[in-house]
Coordinates of C-alpha atoms and ligand atoms in Angstrom, one line a residue:
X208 CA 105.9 67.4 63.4
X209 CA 106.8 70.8 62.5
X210 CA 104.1 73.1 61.0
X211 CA 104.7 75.1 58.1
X212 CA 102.3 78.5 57.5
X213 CA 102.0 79.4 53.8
X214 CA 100.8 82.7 53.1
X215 CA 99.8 82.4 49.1
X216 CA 98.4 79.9 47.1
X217 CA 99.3 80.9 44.1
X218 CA 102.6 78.5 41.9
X219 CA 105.0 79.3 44.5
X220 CA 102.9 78.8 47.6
X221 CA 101.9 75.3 46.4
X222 CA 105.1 74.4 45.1
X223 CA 106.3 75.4 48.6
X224 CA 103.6 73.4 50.5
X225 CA 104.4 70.5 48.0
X226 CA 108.0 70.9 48.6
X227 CA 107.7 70.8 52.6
X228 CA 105.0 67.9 52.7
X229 CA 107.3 65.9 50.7
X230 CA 110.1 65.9 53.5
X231 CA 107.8 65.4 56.2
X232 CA 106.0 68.9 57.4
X233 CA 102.8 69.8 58.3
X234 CA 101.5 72.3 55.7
X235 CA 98.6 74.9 56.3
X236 CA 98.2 77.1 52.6
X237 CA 96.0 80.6 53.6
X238 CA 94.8 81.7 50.4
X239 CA 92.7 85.0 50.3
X240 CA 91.1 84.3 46.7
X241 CA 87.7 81.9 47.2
X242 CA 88.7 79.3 44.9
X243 CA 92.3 78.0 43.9
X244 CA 92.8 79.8 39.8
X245 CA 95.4 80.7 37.9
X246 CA 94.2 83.0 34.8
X247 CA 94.7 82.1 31.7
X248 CA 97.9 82.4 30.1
X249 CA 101.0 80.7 29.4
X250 CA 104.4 79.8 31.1
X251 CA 107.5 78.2 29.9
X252 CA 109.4 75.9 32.0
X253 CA 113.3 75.7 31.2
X254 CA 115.1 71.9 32.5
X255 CA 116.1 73.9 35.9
X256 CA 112.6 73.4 37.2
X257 CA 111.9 70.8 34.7
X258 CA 114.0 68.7 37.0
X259 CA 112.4 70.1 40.5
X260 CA 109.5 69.3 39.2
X261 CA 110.0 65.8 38.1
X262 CA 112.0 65.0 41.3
X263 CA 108.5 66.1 43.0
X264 CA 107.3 62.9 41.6
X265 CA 105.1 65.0 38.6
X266 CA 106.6 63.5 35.6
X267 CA 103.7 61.8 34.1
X268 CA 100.9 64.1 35.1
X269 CA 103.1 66.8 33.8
X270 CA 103.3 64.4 30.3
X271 CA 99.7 64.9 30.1
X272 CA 99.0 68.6 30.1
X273 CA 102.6 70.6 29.0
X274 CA 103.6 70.8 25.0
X275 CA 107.4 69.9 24.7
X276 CA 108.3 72.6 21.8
X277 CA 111.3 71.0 19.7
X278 CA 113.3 74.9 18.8
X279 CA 113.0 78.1 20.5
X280 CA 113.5 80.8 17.4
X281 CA 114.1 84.6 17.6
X282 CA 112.8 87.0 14.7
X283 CA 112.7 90.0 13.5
X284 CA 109.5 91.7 14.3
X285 CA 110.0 94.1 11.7
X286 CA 111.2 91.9 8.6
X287 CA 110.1 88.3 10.2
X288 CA 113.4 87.0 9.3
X289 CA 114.6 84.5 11.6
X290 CA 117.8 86.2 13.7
X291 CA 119.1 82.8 15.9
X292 CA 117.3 79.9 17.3
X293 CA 118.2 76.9 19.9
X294 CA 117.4 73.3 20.2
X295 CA 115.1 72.3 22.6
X296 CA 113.6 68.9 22.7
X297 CA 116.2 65.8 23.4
X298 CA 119.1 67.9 22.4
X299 CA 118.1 70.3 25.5
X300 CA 116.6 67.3 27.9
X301 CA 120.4 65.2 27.0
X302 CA 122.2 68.3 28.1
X303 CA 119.9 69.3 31.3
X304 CA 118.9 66.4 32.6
X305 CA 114.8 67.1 31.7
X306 CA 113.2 68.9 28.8
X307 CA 112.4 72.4 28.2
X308 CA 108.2 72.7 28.1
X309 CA 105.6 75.1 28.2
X310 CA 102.2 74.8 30.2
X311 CA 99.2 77.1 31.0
X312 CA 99.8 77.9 34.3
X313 CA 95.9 77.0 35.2
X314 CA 97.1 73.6 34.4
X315 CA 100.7 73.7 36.5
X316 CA 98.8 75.2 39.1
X317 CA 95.8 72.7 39.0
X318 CA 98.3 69.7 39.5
X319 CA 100.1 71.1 42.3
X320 CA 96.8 71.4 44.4
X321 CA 95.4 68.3 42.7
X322 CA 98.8 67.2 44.1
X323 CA 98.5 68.8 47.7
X324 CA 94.7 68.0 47.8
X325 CA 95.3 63.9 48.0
X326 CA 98.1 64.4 51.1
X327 CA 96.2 64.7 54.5
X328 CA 99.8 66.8 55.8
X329 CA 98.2 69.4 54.2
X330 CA 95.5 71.9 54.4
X331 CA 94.1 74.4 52.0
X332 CA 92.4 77.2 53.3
X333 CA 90.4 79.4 50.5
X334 CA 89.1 82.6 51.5
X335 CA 92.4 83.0 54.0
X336 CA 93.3 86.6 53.6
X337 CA 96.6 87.2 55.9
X338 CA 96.8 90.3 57.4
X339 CA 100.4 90.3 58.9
X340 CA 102.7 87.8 61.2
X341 CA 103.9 88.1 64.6
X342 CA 107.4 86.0 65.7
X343 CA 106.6 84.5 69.4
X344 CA 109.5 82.9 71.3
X345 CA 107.8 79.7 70.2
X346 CA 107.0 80.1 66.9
X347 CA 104.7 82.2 63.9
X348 CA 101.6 83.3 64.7
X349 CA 99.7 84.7 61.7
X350 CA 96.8 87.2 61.4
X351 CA 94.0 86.6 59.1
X352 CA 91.7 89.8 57.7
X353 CA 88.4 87.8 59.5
X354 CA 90.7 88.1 62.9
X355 CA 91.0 84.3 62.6
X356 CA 94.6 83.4 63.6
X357 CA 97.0 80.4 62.8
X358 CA 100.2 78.8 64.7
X359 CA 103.0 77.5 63.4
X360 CA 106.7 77.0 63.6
X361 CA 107.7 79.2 60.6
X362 CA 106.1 81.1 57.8
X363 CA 106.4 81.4 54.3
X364 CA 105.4 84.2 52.1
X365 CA 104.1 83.7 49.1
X366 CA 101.9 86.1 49.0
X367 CA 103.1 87.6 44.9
X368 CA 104.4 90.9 44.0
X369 CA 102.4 93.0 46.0
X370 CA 102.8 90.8 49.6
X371 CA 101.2 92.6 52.7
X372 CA 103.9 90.4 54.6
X373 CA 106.6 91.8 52.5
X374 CA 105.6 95.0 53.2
X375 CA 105.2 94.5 57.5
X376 CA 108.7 92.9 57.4
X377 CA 110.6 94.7 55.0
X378 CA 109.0 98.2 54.9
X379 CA 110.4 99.0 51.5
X380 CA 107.1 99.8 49.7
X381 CA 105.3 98.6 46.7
X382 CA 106.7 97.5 43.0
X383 CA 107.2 100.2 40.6
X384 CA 105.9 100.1 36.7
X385 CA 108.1 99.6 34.6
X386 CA 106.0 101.3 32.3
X387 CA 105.9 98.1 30.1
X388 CA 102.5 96.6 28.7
X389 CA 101.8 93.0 28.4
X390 CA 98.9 91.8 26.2
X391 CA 98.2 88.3 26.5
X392 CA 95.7 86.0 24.5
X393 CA 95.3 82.3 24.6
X394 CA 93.9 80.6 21.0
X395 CA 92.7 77.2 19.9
X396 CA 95.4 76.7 17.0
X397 CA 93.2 74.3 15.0
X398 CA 91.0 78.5 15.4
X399 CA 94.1 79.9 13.4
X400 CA 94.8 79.7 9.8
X401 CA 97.3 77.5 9.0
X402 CA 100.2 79.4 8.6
X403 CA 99.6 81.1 12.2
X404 CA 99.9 77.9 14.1
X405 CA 103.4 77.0 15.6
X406 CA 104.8 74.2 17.8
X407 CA 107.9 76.5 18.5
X408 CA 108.5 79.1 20.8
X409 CA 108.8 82.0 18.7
X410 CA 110.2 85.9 20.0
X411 CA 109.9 88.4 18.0
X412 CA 112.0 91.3 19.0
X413 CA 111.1 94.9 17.8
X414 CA 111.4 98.7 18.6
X415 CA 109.6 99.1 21.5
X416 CA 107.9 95.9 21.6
X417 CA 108.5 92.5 21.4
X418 CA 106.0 89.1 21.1
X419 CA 106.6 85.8 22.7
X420 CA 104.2 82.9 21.4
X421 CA 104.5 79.3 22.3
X422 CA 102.0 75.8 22.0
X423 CA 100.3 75.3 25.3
X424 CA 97.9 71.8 26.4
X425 CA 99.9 69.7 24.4
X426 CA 100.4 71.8 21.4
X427 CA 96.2 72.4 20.9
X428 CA 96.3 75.8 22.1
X429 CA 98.3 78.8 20.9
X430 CA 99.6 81.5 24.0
X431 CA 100.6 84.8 22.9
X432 CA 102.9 87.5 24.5
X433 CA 102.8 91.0 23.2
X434 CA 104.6 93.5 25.1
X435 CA 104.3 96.8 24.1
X436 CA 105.5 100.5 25.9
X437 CA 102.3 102.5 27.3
X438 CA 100.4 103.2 31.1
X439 CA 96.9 102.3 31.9
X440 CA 95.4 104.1 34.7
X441 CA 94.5 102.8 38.1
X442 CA 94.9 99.9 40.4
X443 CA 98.6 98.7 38.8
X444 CA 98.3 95.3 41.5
X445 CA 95.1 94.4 39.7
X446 CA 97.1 92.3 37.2
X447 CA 94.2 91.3 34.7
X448 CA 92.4 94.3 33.1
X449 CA 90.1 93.9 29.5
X450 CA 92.4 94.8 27.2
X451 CA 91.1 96.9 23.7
X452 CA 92.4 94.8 20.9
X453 CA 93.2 97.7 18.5
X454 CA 95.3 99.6 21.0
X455 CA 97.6 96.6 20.4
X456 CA 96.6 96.1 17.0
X457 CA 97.9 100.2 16.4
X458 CA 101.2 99.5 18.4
X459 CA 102.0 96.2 15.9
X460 CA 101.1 98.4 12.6
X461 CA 104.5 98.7 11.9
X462 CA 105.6 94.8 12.0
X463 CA 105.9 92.4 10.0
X464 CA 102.3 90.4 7.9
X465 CA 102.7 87.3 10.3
X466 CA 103.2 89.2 13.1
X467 CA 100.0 91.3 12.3
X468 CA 98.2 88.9 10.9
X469 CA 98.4 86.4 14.3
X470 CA 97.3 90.1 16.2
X471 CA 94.4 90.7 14.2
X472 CA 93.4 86.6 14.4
X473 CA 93.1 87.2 18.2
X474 CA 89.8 88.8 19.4
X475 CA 90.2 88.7 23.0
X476 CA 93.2 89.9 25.2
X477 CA 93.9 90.5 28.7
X478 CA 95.9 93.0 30.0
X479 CA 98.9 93.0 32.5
X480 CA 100.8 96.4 33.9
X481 CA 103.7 95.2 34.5
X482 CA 105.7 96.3 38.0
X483 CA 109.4 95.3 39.2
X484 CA 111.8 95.9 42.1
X485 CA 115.4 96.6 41.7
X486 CA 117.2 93.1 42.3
X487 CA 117.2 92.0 45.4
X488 CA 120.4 93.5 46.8
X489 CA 121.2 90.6 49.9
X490 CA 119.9 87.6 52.2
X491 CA 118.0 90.5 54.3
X492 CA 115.0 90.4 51.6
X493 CA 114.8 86.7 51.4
X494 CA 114.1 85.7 55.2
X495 CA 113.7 87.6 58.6
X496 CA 113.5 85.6 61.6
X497 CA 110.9 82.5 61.4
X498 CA 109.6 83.8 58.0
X499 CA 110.6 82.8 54.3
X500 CA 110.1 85.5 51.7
X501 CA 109.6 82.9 48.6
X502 CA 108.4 83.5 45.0
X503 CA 107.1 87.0 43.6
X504 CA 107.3 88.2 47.0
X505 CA 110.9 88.1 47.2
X506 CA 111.8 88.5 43.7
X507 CA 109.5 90.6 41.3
X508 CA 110.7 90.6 37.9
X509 CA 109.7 91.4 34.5
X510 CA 109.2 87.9 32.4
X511 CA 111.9 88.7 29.7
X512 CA 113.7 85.2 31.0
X513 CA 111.0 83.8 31.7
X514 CA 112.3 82.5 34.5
X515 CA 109.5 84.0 37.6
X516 CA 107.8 81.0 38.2
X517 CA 110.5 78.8 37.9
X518 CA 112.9 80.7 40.7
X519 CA 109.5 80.3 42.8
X520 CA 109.8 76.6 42.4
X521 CA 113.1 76.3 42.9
X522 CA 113.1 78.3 46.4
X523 CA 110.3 76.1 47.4
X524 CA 112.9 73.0 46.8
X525 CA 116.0 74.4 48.3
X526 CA 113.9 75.9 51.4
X527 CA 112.6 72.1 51.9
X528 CA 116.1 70.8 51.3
X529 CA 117.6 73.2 54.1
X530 CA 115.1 72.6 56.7
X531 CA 114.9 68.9 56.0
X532 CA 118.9 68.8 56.4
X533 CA 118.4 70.8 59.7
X534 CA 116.3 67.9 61.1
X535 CA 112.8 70.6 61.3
X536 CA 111.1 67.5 60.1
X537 CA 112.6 64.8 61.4
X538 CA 110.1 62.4 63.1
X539 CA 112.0 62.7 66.8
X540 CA 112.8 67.1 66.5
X541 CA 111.8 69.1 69.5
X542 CA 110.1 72.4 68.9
X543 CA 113.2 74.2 66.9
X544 CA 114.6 77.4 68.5
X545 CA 114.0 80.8 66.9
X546 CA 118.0 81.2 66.6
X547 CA 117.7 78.1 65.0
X548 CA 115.2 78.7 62.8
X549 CA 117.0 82.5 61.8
X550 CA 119.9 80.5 61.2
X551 CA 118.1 77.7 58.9
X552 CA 116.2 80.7 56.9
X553 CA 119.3 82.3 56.6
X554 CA 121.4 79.4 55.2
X555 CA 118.0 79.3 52.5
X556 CA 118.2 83.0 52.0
X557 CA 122.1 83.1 51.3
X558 CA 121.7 80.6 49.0
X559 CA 118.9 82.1 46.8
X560 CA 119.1 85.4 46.7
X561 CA 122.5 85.7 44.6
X562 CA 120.6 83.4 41.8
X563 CA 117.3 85.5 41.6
X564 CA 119.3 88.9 41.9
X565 CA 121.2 87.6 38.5
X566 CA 117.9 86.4 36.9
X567 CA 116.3 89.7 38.1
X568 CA 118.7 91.5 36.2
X569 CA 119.1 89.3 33.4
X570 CA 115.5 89.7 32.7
X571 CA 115.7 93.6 33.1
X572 CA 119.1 93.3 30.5
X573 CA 116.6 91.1 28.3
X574 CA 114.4 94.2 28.0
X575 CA 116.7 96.2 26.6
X576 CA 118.1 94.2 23.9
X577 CA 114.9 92.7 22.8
X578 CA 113.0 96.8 22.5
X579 CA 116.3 97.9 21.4
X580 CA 116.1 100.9 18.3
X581 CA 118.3 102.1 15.7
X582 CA 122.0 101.5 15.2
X583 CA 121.8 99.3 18.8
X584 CA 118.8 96.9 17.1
X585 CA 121.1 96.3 14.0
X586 CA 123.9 95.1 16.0
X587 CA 121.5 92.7 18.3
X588 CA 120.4 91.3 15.4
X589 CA 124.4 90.5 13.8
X590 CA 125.4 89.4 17.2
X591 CA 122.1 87.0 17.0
X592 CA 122.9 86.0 13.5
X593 CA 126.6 84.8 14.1
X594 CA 126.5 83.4 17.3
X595 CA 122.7 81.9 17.7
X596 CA 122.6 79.2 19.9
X597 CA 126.1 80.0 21.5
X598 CA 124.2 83.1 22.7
X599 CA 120.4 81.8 23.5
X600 CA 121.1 78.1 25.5
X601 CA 122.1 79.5 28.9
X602 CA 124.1 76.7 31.1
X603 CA 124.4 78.8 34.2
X604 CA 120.5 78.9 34.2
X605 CA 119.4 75.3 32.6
X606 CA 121.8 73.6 34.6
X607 CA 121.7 75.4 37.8
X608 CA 119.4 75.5 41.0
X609 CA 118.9 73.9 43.7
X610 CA 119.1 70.7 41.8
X611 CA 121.9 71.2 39.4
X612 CA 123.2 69.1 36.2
X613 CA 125.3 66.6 37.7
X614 CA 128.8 67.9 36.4
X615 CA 129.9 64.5 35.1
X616 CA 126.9 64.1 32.9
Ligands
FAD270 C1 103.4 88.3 31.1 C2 104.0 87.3 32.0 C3 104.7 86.2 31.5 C4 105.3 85.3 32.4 N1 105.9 84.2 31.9 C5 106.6 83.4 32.7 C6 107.3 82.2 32.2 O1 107.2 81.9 31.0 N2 108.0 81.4 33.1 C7 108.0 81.7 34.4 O2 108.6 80.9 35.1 N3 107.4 82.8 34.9 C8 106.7 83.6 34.1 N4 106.1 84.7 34.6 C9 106.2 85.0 36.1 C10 105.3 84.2 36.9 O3 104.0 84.3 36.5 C11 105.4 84.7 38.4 O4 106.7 84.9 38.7 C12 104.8 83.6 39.3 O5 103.4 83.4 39.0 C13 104.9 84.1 40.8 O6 104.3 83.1 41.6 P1 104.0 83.5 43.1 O7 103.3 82.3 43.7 O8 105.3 83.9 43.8 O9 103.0 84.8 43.1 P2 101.5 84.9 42.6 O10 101.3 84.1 41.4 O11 101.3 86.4 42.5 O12 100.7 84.2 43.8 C14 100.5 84.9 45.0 C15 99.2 84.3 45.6 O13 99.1 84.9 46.9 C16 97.7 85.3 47.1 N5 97.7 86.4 48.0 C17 98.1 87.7 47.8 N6 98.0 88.4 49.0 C18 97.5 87.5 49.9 C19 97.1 87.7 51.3 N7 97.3 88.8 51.9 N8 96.7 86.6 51.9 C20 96.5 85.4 51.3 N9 96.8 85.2 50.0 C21 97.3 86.2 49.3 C22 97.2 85.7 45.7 O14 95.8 85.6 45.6 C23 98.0 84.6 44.8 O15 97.2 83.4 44.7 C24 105.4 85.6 33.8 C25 104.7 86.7 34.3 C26 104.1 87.6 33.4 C27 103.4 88.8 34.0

């Protein structure tokens, strides 16, 4: 049976484990952390890995811990007037195939290795810092930091934004800062007075700034976005610094009451730096030899589509789909070639990296529009006005991926 290395336990290396186990690998999961967390915030999942993640089988544990928000609305963060919104709920699961939802990602992430934890094809190894690969004739053998090594017939990093593998393989540095701030807080709604608490997801878009706030754990908890323009000093891959409430309290002054009202009803926020690469620019950066880039590692962007996680998950299916087509797993495969295995990477790679360059830059575009000033803000927000949910519901991204919309649906 082949043997899948997965550098990364973070959503993209389990969804990758989970992905791979499913069509008949044997999984090893090397995670340098000492226990399997995800800190607290929120994601949103659109139908395109809505539907990856239900053909996993996860439907009904999903049921239990995501909120299925009925309207996505975009404001004003200035006047709090309401610029465009879009159907979500049955209108969006009709036309998709599966619903758009939104989830703390400790609860996404404790399903997955809830998930992986009952399959004995897979092993999780906490405490697993990898320290780089090396491609044998045979196979992947991987390096851990306690000089501890692991064998296997191809490797997949997963390893986030600021991958050591990435950096061995590709030798194209670190991330840069985008010089973008984002405060993020997570609040008990029934905590909030009641005009504070939403089952929507709501952006506001303002100079400089924008907030994105969405139910999470079934609609009891509240998660907030605020991203604001700013630099913090020191370690910018240390994702989760204290944040200083009235730093962002200062930045919002100018907004509208509900907008400052919800920042000043929050006591306690964590901080993320946020860093980017350009978009990925060919197949090159998604898989060199025996070794998958997958996730973050490949793909760093900022979360203005939020759409990060969700390209992770949906590499993790189409990589599983393209090695299960090439027979990797079948029960009767010999050892695979490494011109074989180049060649099966490479079909995954060609595939993907078109779809996460677009998303890459989508997101950057995002940016832009939503901090726009001036003259450029007024027009956003006629453009918004007119055409709403012509301009917000995004087919090419709901209803693409490695398992798109069937076309006759
Ligand atoms: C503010 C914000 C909001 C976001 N909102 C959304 C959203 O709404 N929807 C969405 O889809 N995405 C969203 N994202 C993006 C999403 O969080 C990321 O794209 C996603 O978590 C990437 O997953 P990953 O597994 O590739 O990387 P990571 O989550 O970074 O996981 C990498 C894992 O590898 C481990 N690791 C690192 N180095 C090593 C090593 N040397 N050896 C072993 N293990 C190692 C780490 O400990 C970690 O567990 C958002 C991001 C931010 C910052």
């Amino acid at each position: 049976m082949a043997h899948v290395l997965i550098a990364g336990g973070g959503i993209g290396g389990l969804s990758a484990a989970l992905a791979c186990a499913r069509v008949g690998a044997r999984v090893s999961v090397f995670e340098r952390s000492a226990v399997f967390s995800e800190v607290g915030a929120g994601i949103q999942l659109g139908p395109n890995v809505m539907r990856v993640l239900y053909h996993w089988g996860l439907k009904a544990a999903l049921a239990q811990v995501v909120a299925f928000p009925e309207r996505l609305q975009v404001c004003c963060a200035l006047s709090g007037g309401e610029l465009g919104t879009l159907r979500l709920g049955c209108d969006m699961a009709r036309r998709y195939g599966a619903p758009y939802a939104t989830v703390r990602r400790a609860d996404l992430h404790g399903l997955l290795a809830h998930t992986l934890g009952l399959r004995d094809d897979v092993s999780l190894n906490l405490s697993g810092s990898v320290a780089g690969v090396r491609q044998t004739g045979s196979g992947v053998m991987l390096q851990l930091t306690n000089a501890q090594t692991a064998e296997g017939d191809l490797l997949v990093a997963a390893d986030g934004g600021w991958s050591t593998l990435r950096q061995q393989l590709l030798k194209d540095g670190t991330p840069q800062p985008t010089g973008h701030l984002a405060y993020r807080a997570m609040v008990l709604q029934s905590s909030l007075p009641a005009h504070l608490r939403s089952q929507r997801v709501t952006a506001w878009l303002g100079p400089r700034l924008h907030v994105v706030q969405y139910p999470v754990a079934s609609g009891e908890w509240l998660n907030v976005v605020a991203i604001v323009h700013g630099k913090v000093q020191g370690d910018m891959s240390h994702w989760d610094h204290s944040a200083n409430a009235q730093d962002l309290q200062l930045a919002m002054s100018g907004t509208c009451a509900q907008l400052r009202d919800l920042v000043h009803a929050i006591d306690s926020w964590r901080l993320w730096p946020l860093s980017i690469r350009v978009p990925m620019l060919g197949a090159y950066q998604h898989a060199v030899g025996r070794v998958a880039l997958l996730g973050d590692a490949a793909h760093p962007m900022v979360p203005y589509l939020a759409q990060g996680a969700a390209m992770a998950i949906e590499d993790a299916q189409a990589l599983a789909q393209v090695l299960a087509d090439g027979g990797v797993f079948a029960p009767d495969s010999q050892t695979t070639t490494s011109d074989a295995m180049a060649d099966l990477l490479h079909d995954y790679a060609s595939q993907r990296w078109p779809r996460n360059a677009h998303v890459q830059a989508r997101a950057l575009r995002n940016g832009e529009i939503f901090h726009a000033t001036g003259v450029v803000s007024w027009g956003r927000n006629a453009v918004m006005r007119l055409l709403g949910e012509r301009l917000l519901d995004l087919p090419w991204l709901y209803g693409g991926g490695p398992l798109p919309v069937a076309a006759d649906r």
